[in-house]
mmCIF file of C-alpha atoms in Angstrom:
data_model
loop_
_atom_site.group_PDB
_atom_site.id
_atom_site.type_symbol
_atom_site.label_atom_id
_atom_site.label_comp_id
_atom_site.label_asym_id
_atom_site.label_seq_id
_atom_site.Cartn_x
_atom_site.Cartn_y
_atom_site.Cartn_z
ATOM 1 C CA MET A 1 -258.523 -80.420 -25.302
ATOM 2 C CA LEU A 2 -259.477 -77.610 -27.719
ATOM 3 C CA ILE A 3 -262.182 -77.968 -30.384
ATOM 4 C CA ALA A 4 -261.515 -75.708 -33.375
ATOM 5 C CA VAL A 5 -264.859 -74.755 -34.958
ATOM 6 C CA ASP A 6 -265.118 -72.993 -38.315
ATOM 7 C CA ALA A 7 -267.803 -70.663 -39.706
ATOM 8 C CA GLN A 8 -269.412 -73.290 -41.943
ATOM 9 C CA MET A 9 -269.916 -75.595 -38.962
ATOM 10 C CA ILE A 10 -271.856 -72.876 -37.126
ATOM 11 C CA GLN A 11 -274.031 -72.237 -40.198
ATOM 12 C CA ASP A 12 -274.922 -75.919 -40.704
ATOM 13 C CA ALA A 13 -275.678 -76.425 -36.993
ATOM 14 C CA ASP A 14 -278.064 -73.453 -37.125
ATOM 15 C CA ARG A 15 -279.648 -74.702 -40.342
ATOM 16 C CA PHE A 16 -280.367 -78.141 -38.830
ATOM 17 C CA LYS A 17 -281.664 -76.537 -35.594
ATOM 18 C CA MET A 18 -278.895 -78.277 -33.636
ATOM 19 C CA ASP A 19 -277.329 -77.216 -30.348
ATOM 20 C CA LEU A 20 -273.664 -77.064 -31.271
ATOM 21 C CA VAL A 21 -272.250 -77.347 -27.749
ATOM 22 C CA ARG A 22 -274.507 -80.254 -26.706
ATOM 23 C CA GLY A 23 -273.785 -82.042 -29.968
ATOM 24 C CA LEU A 24 -270.028 -81.788 -29.347
ATOM 25 C CA GLU A 25 -270.499 -83.140 -25.828
ATOM 26 C CA ARG A 26 -272.428 -86.169 -27.077
ATOM 27 C CA THR A 27 -269.995 -86.872 -29.888
ATOM 28 C CA LEU A 28 -266.796 -86.468 -27.855
ATOM 29 C CA GLN A 29 -268.324 -87.846 -24.632
ATOM 30 C CA GLY A 30 -267.202 -85.044 -22.373
ATOM 31 C CA LYS A 31 -268.276 -81.832 -20.692
ATOM 32 C CA VAL A 32 -267.600 -78.473 -22.289
ATOM 33 C CA LYS A 33 -267.804 -76.394 -19.110
ATOM 34 C CA PRO A 34 -265.732 -76.789 -17.080
ATOM 35 C CA LYS A 35 -262.938 -77.997 -19.333
ATOM 36 C CA PRO A 36 -261.542 -80.616 -20.589
ATOM 37 C CA LEU A 37 -263.494 -79.665 -23.749
ATOM 38 C CA ALA A 38 -263.321 -76.045 -24.894
ATOM 39 C CA PRO A 39 -264.795 -75.028 -28.271
ATOM 40 C CA VAL A 40 -262.730 -72.239 -29.840
ATOM 41 C CA ILE A 41 -263.122 -70.202 -32.989
ATOM 42 C CA THR A 42 -260.467 -68.211 -34.797
ATOM 43 C CA GLN A 43 -260.677 -64.526 -35.616
ATOM 44 C CA CYS A 44 -260.685 -65.301 -39.340
ATOM 45 C CA SER A 45 -263.799 -67.503 -38.955
ATOM 46 C CA ILE A 46 -265.639 -64.725 -37.112
ATOM 47 C CA ARG A 47 -264.763 -62.301 -39.911
ATOM 48 C CA HIS A 48 -266.165 -64.813 -42.396
ATOM 49 C CA LEU A 49 -269.511 -64.622 -40.604
ATOM 50 C CA TYR A 50 -269.537 -60.829 -40.849
ATOM 51 C CA THR A 51 -269.046 -61.014 -44.614
ATOM 52 C CA LEU A 52 -271.638 -63.695 -45.427
ATOM 53 C CA PRO A 53 -273.477 -62.897 -48.668
ATOM 54 C CA LEU A 54 -277.193 -63.433 -49.235
ATOM 55 C CA VAL A 55 -277.925 -63.938 -45.534
ATOM 56 C CA PRO A 56 -280.536 -61.803 -43.759
ATOM 57 C CA GLN A 57 -279.199 -59.521 -41.087
ATOM 58 C CA PRO A 58 -281.168 -61.102 -38.171
ATOM 59 C CA GLN A 59 -279.870 -64.565 -39.071
ATOM 60 C CA LYS A 60 -276.362 -63.178 -39.456
ATOM 61 C CA ASP A 61 -276.563 -61.569 -36.016
ATOM 62 C CA ALA A 62 -277.698 -64.897 -34.515
ATOM 63 C CA LEU A 63 -274.700 -66.686 -36.073
ATOM 64 C CA ILE A 64 -272.317 -64.008 -34.813
ATOM 65 C CA ALA A 65 -273.810 -64.321 -31.318
ATOM 66 C CA ILE A 66 -273.167 -68.085 -31.346
ATOM 67 C CA ALA A 67 -269.577 -67.488 -32.464
ATOM 68 C CA ARG A 68 -268.993 -64.919 -29.735
ATOM 69 C CA SER A 69 -270.242 -67.345 -27.089
ATOM 70 C CA LEU A 70 -267.288 -69.591 -27.919
ATOM 71 C CA GLU A 71 -263.749 -68.992 -26.769
ATOM 72 C CA ARG A 72 -261.783 -66.884 -29.240
ATOM 73 C CA ARG A 73 -258.478 -68.257 -30.532
ATOM 74 C CA ARG A 74 -256.062 -65.565 -31.616
ATOM 75 C CA CYS A 75 -254.574 -66.505 -34.958
ATOM 76 C CA SER A 76 -252.627 -63.221 -35.430
ATOM 77 C CA HIS A 77 -254.341 -62.632 -38.801
ATOM 78 C CA HIS A 78 -256.479 -59.724 -37.662
ATOM 79 C CA THR A 79 -253.976 -57.234 -39.015
ATOM 80 C CA LEU A 80 -254.632 -58.377 -42.595
ATOM 81 C CA ASP A 81 -257.117 -56.532 -44.784
ATOM 82 C CA LYS A 82 -258.888 -59.747 -45.729
ATOM 83 C CA PRO A 83 -259.181 -62.841 -43.562
ATOM 84 C CA LEU A 84 -257.374 -65.973 -44.627
ATOM 85 C CA SER A 85 -259.272 -69.027 -45.820
ATOM 86 C CA THR A 86 -260.394 -71.604 -43.285
ATOM 87 C CA LEU A 87 -257.758 -74.080 -44.475
ATOM 88 C CA GLU A 88 -254.853 -71.658 -44.152
ATOM 89 C CA CYS A 89 -256.001 -70.299 -40.805
ATOM 90 C CA LEU A 90 -256.622 -73.681 -39.126
ATOM 91 C CA ALA A 91 -253.412 -75.135 -40.566
ATOM 92 C CA SER A 92 -251.403 -72.291 -39.026
ATOM 93 C CA VAL A 93 -253.141 -72.807 -35.658
ATOM 94 C CA ILE A 94 -252.970 -76.605 -35.446
ATOM 95 C CA ASP A 95 -249.484 -77.130 -36.892
ATOM 96 C CA PRO A 96 -247.641 -73.811 -37.031
ATOM 97 C CA LYS A 97 -244.201 -75.393 -37.615
ATOM 98 C CA ASN A 98 -245.316 -77.894 -40.285
ATOM 99 C CA SER A 99 -244.109 -80.806 -38.164
ATOM 100 C CA MET A 100 -247.214 -82.852 -39.110
ATOM 101 C CA THR A 101 -248.031 -83.451 -35.442
ATOM 102 C CA ASN A 102 -250.913 -82.183 -33.320
ATOM 103 C CA LYS A 103 -248.817 -80.773 -30.501
ATOM 104 C CA ASN A 104 -251.601 -78.767 -28.804
ATOM 105 C CA ARG A 105 -254.186 -81.597 -29.098
ATOM 106 C CA TYR A 106 -256.805 -79.892 -31.217
ATOM 107 C CA VAL A 107 -260.082 -81.457 -32.342
ATOM 108 C CA VAL A 108 -261.233 -80.012 -35.672
ATOM 109 C CA ALA A 109 -264.981 -79.539 -36.234
ATOM 110 C CA SER A 110 -265.280 -78.440 -39.860
ATOM 111 C CA GLN A 111 -267.698 -78.874 -42.736
ATOM 112 C CA GLU A 112 -265.126 -78.200 -45.457
ATOM 113 C CA GLU A 113 -263.705 -81.267 -47.162
ATOM 114 C CA GLU A 114 -260.367 -79.575 -47.913
ATOM 115 C CA VAL A 115 -259.793 -78.823 -44.246
ATOM 116 C CA ARG A 116 -260.533 -82.410 -43.204
ATOM 117 C CA ARG A 117 -258.322 -83.798 -45.977
ATOM 118 C CA HIS A 118 -255.390 -81.695 -44.769
ATOM 119 C CA CYS A 119 -255.995 -82.631 -41.117
ATOM 120 C CA ARG A 120 -255.915 -86.358 -41.973
ATOM 121 C CA SER A 121 -252.256 -85.986 -42.914
ATOM 122 C CA VAL A 122 -251.477 -84.437 -39.494
ATOM 123 C CA LYS A 123 -250.933 -87.146 -36.877
ATOM 124 C CA GLY A 124 -253.408 -87.315 -34.031
ATOM 125 C CA VAL A 125 -256.155 -84.899 -35.164
ATOM 126 C CA PRO A 126 -259.754 -86.090 -34.485
ATOM 127 C CA LEU A 127 -262.279 -84.820 -37.044
ATOM 128 C CA VAL A 128 -265.954 -84.002 -36.395
ATOM 129 C CA TYR A 129 -268.570 -82.927 -38.941
ATOM 130 C CA VAL A 130 -272.340 -82.868 -39.436
ATOM 131 C CA LYS A 131 -273.925 -85.246 -41.910
ATOM 132 C CA ARG A 132 -277.689 -85.152 -42.498
ATOM 133 C CA SER A 133 -278.401 -83.359 -39.227
ATOM 134 C CA VAL A 134 -276.273 -85.901 -37.303
ATOM 135 C CA MET A 135 -272.894 -85.011 -35.799
ATOM 136 C CA VAL A 136 -270.351 -87.792 -36.373
ATOM 137 C CA MET A 137 -266.661 -88.375 -35.768
ATOM 138 C CA GLU A 138 -264.434 -89.739 -38.508
ATOM 139 C CA PRO A 139 -262.470 -92.965 -37.955
ATOM 140 C CA MET A 140 -258.808 -92.601 -37.156
ATOM 141 C CA ALA A 141 -256.650 -91.669 -40.137
ATOM 142 C CA GLU A 142 -253.943 -94.015 -41.450
ATOM 143 C CA SER A 143 -251.132 -91.721 -40.288
ATOM 144 C CA SER A 144 -252.502 -91.736 -36.726
ATOM 145 C CA VAL A 145 -253.019 -95.511 -36.821
ATOM 146 C CA GLY A 146 -249.368 -96.024 -37.813
ATOM 147 C CA VAL A 147 -248.170 -93.849 -34.925
ATOM 148 C CA ARG A 148 -250.376 -95.719 -32.449
ATOM 149 C CA GLU A 149 -249.125 -99.121 -33.600
ATOM 150 C CA GLY A 150 -245.521 -97.944 -33.383
ATOM 151 C CA ILE A 151 -246.026 -96.773 -29.801
ATOM 152 C CA GLU A 152 -247.648 -100.072 -28.850
ATOM 153 C CA ARG A 153 -244.776 -102.047 -30.382
ATOM 154 C CA GLY A 154 -242.281 -99.896 -28.505
ATOM 155 C CA LYS A 155 -244.063 -100.543 -25.215
ATOM 156 C CA PHE A 156 -244.097 -104.276 -25.925
ATOM 157 C CA ARG A 157 -240.381 -104.359 -26.724
ATOM 158 C CA SER A 158 -239.448 -102.270 -23.717
ATOM 159 C CA GLY A 159 -241.475 -104.623 -21.542
ATOM 160 C CA LEU A 160 -239.555 -107.650 -22.879
ATOM 161 C CA ARG A 161 -236.189 -105.990 -22.426
ATOM 162 C CA GLY A 162 -237.083 -104.599 -19.024
ATOM 163 C CA LYS A 163 -236.144 -101.057 -20.020
ATOM 164 C CA GLY A 164 -238.173 -97.922 -20.077
ATOM 165 C CA HIS A 165 -240.500 -99.037 -17.290
ATOM 166 C CA VAL A 166 -240.901 -96.762 -14.329
ATOM 167 C CA VAL A 167 -241.158 -99.542 -11.787
ATOM 168 C CA GLY A 168 -238.167 -101.343 -13.244
ATOM 169 C CA SER A 169 -236.010 -98.240 -13.149
ATOM 170 C CA LYS A 170 -236.943 -97.669 -9.516
ATOM 171 C CA ARG A 171 -236.040 -101.257 -8.698
ATOM 172 C CA LYS A 172 -232.727 -100.732 -10.474
ATOM 173 C CA ARG A 173 -231.878 -97.725 -8.313
ATOM 174 C CA GLU A 174 -232.834 -99.532 -5.124
ATOM 175 C CA ASN A 175 -230.728 -102.565 -6.049
ATOM 176 C CA SER A 176 -227.759 -100.389 -6.926
ATOM 177 C CA ILE A 177 -227.906 -98.815 -3.455
ATOM 178 C CA ASP A 178 -228.472 -102.075 -1.583
ATOM 179 C CA ALA A 179 -225.910 -104.075 -3.543
ATOM 180 C CA GLU A 180 -223.021 -105.546 -1.587
ATOM 181 C CA PRO A 181 -219.524 -104.253 -2.358
ATOM 182 C CA GLY A 182 -217.718 -106.484 -4.802
ATOM 183 C CA HIS A 183 -220.869 -107.718 -6.558
ATOM 184 C CA VAL A 184 -221.777 -106.864 -10.105
ATOM 185 C CA GLN A 185 -225.286 -106.027 -11.333
ATOM 186 C CA ASP A 186 -226.610 -106.417 -14.833
ATOM 187 C CA ALA A 187 -228.650 -103.917 -16.860
ATOM 188 C CA LEU A 188 -231.859 -104.868 -15.062
ATOM 189 C CA GLY A 189 -230.336 -104.149 -11.675
ATOM 190 C CA VAL A 190 -230.218 -107.820 -10.642
ATOM 191 C CA ASP A 191 -227.206 -109.072 -8.743
ATOM 192 C CA ASP A 192 -225.693 -112.028 -10.583
ATOM 193 C CA GLY A 193 -224.122 -113.394 -7.398
ATOM 194 C CA LYS A 194 -220.590 -113.116 -8.748
ATOM 195 C CA GLY A 195 -217.878 -110.980 -7.308
ATOM 196 C CA ILE A 196 -215.322 -108.951 -9.197
ATOM 197 C CA ASP A 197 -212.997 -111.959 -9.338
ATOM 198 C CA GLY A 198 -215.749 -114.138 -10.860
ATOM 199 C CA GLU A 199 -216.478 -116.170 -7.757
ATOM 200 C CA GLN A 200 -219.953 -117.614 -7.515
ATOM 201 C CA GLY A 201 -221.777 -116.223 -4.522
ATOM 202 C CA ARG A 202 -224.344 -118.058 -2.563
ATOM 203 C CA LYS A 203 -227.723 -116.464 -2.205
ATOM 204 C CA LYS A 204 -230.240 -117.783 0.229
ATOM 205 C CA LYS A 205 -233.820 -117.609 -0.908
ATOM 206 C CA LYS A 206 -236.483 -117.094 1.665
ATOM 207 C CA LEU A 207 -239.076 -119.802 1.616
ATOM 208 C CA ARG A 208 -242.488 -118.312 1.895
ATOM 209 C CA GLY A 209 -245.252 -120.482 3.198
ATOM 210 C CA PRO A 210 -248.211 -120.451 5.533
ATOM 211 C CA LYS A 211 -247.485 -118.651 8.763
ATOM 212 C CA GLY A 212 -247.734 -120.620 11.990
ATOM 213 C CA PRO A 213 -249.448 -119.549 15.201
ATOM 214 C CA ASN A 214 -247.867 -117.208 17.695
ATOM 215 C CA PRO A 215 -245.535 -119.310 19.885
ATOM 216 C CA LEU A 216 -246.374 -117.182 22.920
ATOM 217 C CA SER A 217 -250.053 -118.065 22.636
ATOM 218 C CA ILE A 218 -249.468 -121.846 22.528
ATOM 219 C CA LYS A 219 -249.756 -123.880 25.708
ATOM 220 C CA LYS A 220 -246.501 -125.626 26.497
ATOM 221 C CA SER A 221 -246.535 -129.406 26.767
ATOM 222 C CA LYS A 222 -245.486 -131.330 29.882
ATOM 223 C CA LYS A 223 -242.384 -132.713 28.172
ATOM 224 C CA ALA A 224 -241.140 -129.219 27.401
ATOM 225 C CA LYS A 225 -241.641 -128.178 31.014
ATOM 226 C CA GLU A 226 -239.727 -131.266 32.280
ATOM 227 C CA ASN A 227 -236.873 -130.532 29.872
ATOM 228 C CA GLN A 228 -236.709 -126.954 31.125
ATOM 229 C CA ASN A 229 -236.614 -128.159 34.730
ATOM 230 C CA GLN A 230 -233.818 -130.630 33.943
ATOM 231 C CA ASP A 231 -231.827 -127.951 32.157
ATOM 232 C CA GLY A 232 -232.222 -125.625 35.129
ATOM 233 C CA GLU A 233 -231.112 -128.338 37.549
ATOM 234 C CA GLN A 234 -228.049 -129.149 35.467
ATOM 235 C CA HIS A 235 -227.183 -125.470 35.392
ATOM 236 C CA ASP A 236 -227.505 -125.292 39.197
ATOM 237 C CA ILE A 237 -225.296 -128.407 39.608
ATOM 238 C CA ALA A 238 -222.602 -126.892 37.410
ATOM 239 C CA ALA A 239 -222.737 -123.643 39.377
ATOM 240 C CA VAL A 240 -222.428 -125.410 42.728
ATOM 241 C CA ASN A 241 -219.541 -127.565 41.460
ATOM 242 C CA THR A 242 -217.646 -124.504 40.424
ATOM 243 C CA THR A 243 -218.178 -122.857 43.805
ATOM 244 C CA VAL A 244 -217.075 -126.013 45.638
ATOM 245 C CA ALA A 245 -213.974 -126.277 43.477
ATOM 246 C CA GLU A 246 -213.101 -122.659 44.185
ATOM 247 C CA THR A 247 -213.520 -123.097 47.946
ATOM 248 C CA GLY A 248 -211.317 -126.233 47.939
ATOM 249 C CA GLY A 249 -213.984 -128.778 48.751
ATOM 250 C CA SER A 250 -213.683 -132.388 47.662
ATOM 251 C CA GLU A 251 -214.978 -133.198 44.215
ATOM 252 C CA GLU A 252 -216.313 -136.572 45.282
ATOM 253 C CA LYS A 253 -218.431 -135.275 48.092
ATOM 254 C CA SER A 254 -220.114 -132.393 46.354
ATOM 255 C CA PRO A 255 -221.931 -134.371 43.653
ATOM 256 C CA ASN A 256 -223.453 -136.669 46.257
ATOM 257 C CA ILE A 257 -224.787 -133.754 48.210
ATOM 258 C CA ILE A 258 -226.158 -132.162 45.043
ATOM 259 C CA GLU A 259 -227.755 -135.377 43.929
ATOM 260 C CA GLU A 260 -229.494 -135.723 47.248
ATOM 261 C CA ASP A 261 -230.751 -132.190 47.038
ATOM 262 C CA THR A 262 -231.955 -132.686 43.506
ATOM 263 C CA LEU A 263 -233.673 -135.927 44.456
ATOM 264 C CA ASP A 264 -235.436 -134.182 47.254
ATOM 265 C CA LYS A 265 -236.544 -131.453 44.869
ATOM 266 C CA THR A 266 -237.512 -133.569 41.898
ATOM 267 C CA GLN A 267 -239.190 -136.425 43.764
ATOM 268 C CA ASP A 268 -242.539 -135.658 45.229
ATOM 269 C CA PRO A 269 -242.761 -136.079 49.022
ATOM 270 C CA PRO A 270 -244.445 -139.338 50.127
ATOM 271 C CA LYS A 271 -248.137 -138.950 50.643
ATOM 272 C CA LYS A 272 -249.428 -139.457 54.153
ATOM 273 C CA ARG A 273 -251.525 -142.495 54.600
ATOM 274 C CA ARG A 274 -255.019 -141.714 55.629
ATOM 275 C CA ARG A 275 -256.031 -143.462 58.835
ATOM 276 C CA LYS A 276 -259.119 -145.481 58.539
ATOM 277 C CA ARG A 277 -261.437 -144.960 61.424
ATOM 278 C CA LYS A 278 -262.278 -148.212 63.181
ATOM 279 C CA HIS A 279 -265.527 -148.571 65.015
ATOM 280 C CA LYS A 280 -265.194 -149.555 68.666
ATOM 281 C CA ILE A 281 -266.398 -153.071 69.355
ATOM 282 C CA ALA A 282 -268.528 -153.210 72.388
ATOM 283 C CA SER A 283 -267.520 -155.750 74.931
ATOM 284 C CA LEU A 284 -269.704 -158.730 75.606
ATOM 285 C CA ALA A 285 -270.096 -157.696 79.176
ATOM 286 C CA ASP A 286 -271.556 -154.385 78.275
ATOM 287 C CA VAL A 287 -273.835 -156.031 75.804
ATOM 288 C CA GLY A 288 -275.009 -158.549 78.383
ATOM 289 C CA GLY A 289 -275.548 -155.857 81.001
ATOM 290 C CA LYS A 290 -277.779 -153.938 78.652
ATOM 291 C CA GLU A 291 -279.854 -156.990 77.973
#
């Protein structure tokens, strides 16, 4: 962002003992060095300082030193014998093609009312001036307010229509690539589910809900284990039946054998009865002999 400063602005800032650069930083809420804010002065404004009447030479040299500390903006008027007025020079710099737009994003810091009046008609030109030793910024002009409202309305309409949005356009391209052949998409890139012949397609929507625990981390119940064992046994029976049929064995005999084997496997072996130890009863004779 460039801040165009004129000669009268430098004079008034020096008269009010004001630091011009720090005042611009406070008013525009930014840093001058490094950019984004860069105060510039045209060659015509510097020539105006050289030709100031009724100004002592030391004060004139101080003003010229302040102007030289700013960045110089070439206005291509240095070849003229006399410098152009501040209005003509700044108008040619800000809007050279008379398009009434601030293409280069200038901020005008001027003390001349004619310059500020002209800049109000140009769209998007902030104006800064000094009033009673206080640097202020003018409210937005009506032309700039109209442009801002038009842009906001355009954004609102494009949001309702779904056009002109970067995310929406990206979604449209992705849908156009991922679309199935034979399906038609509307302007928003959404598949309507209809084919070329007008048939209604079925689209399954994924139901999103709370995620369950990891099935591998869950302890299996006893019923599930029994079902797995039964399924494995049935699979083994079917395999043995097929082998018996291929070898020519009798179909009646094989199931009985398999059932016996499965019974032996499924049923737990009978538990051995624990023998109870019986104490030996001493005979009466032995008892009498001891007495």
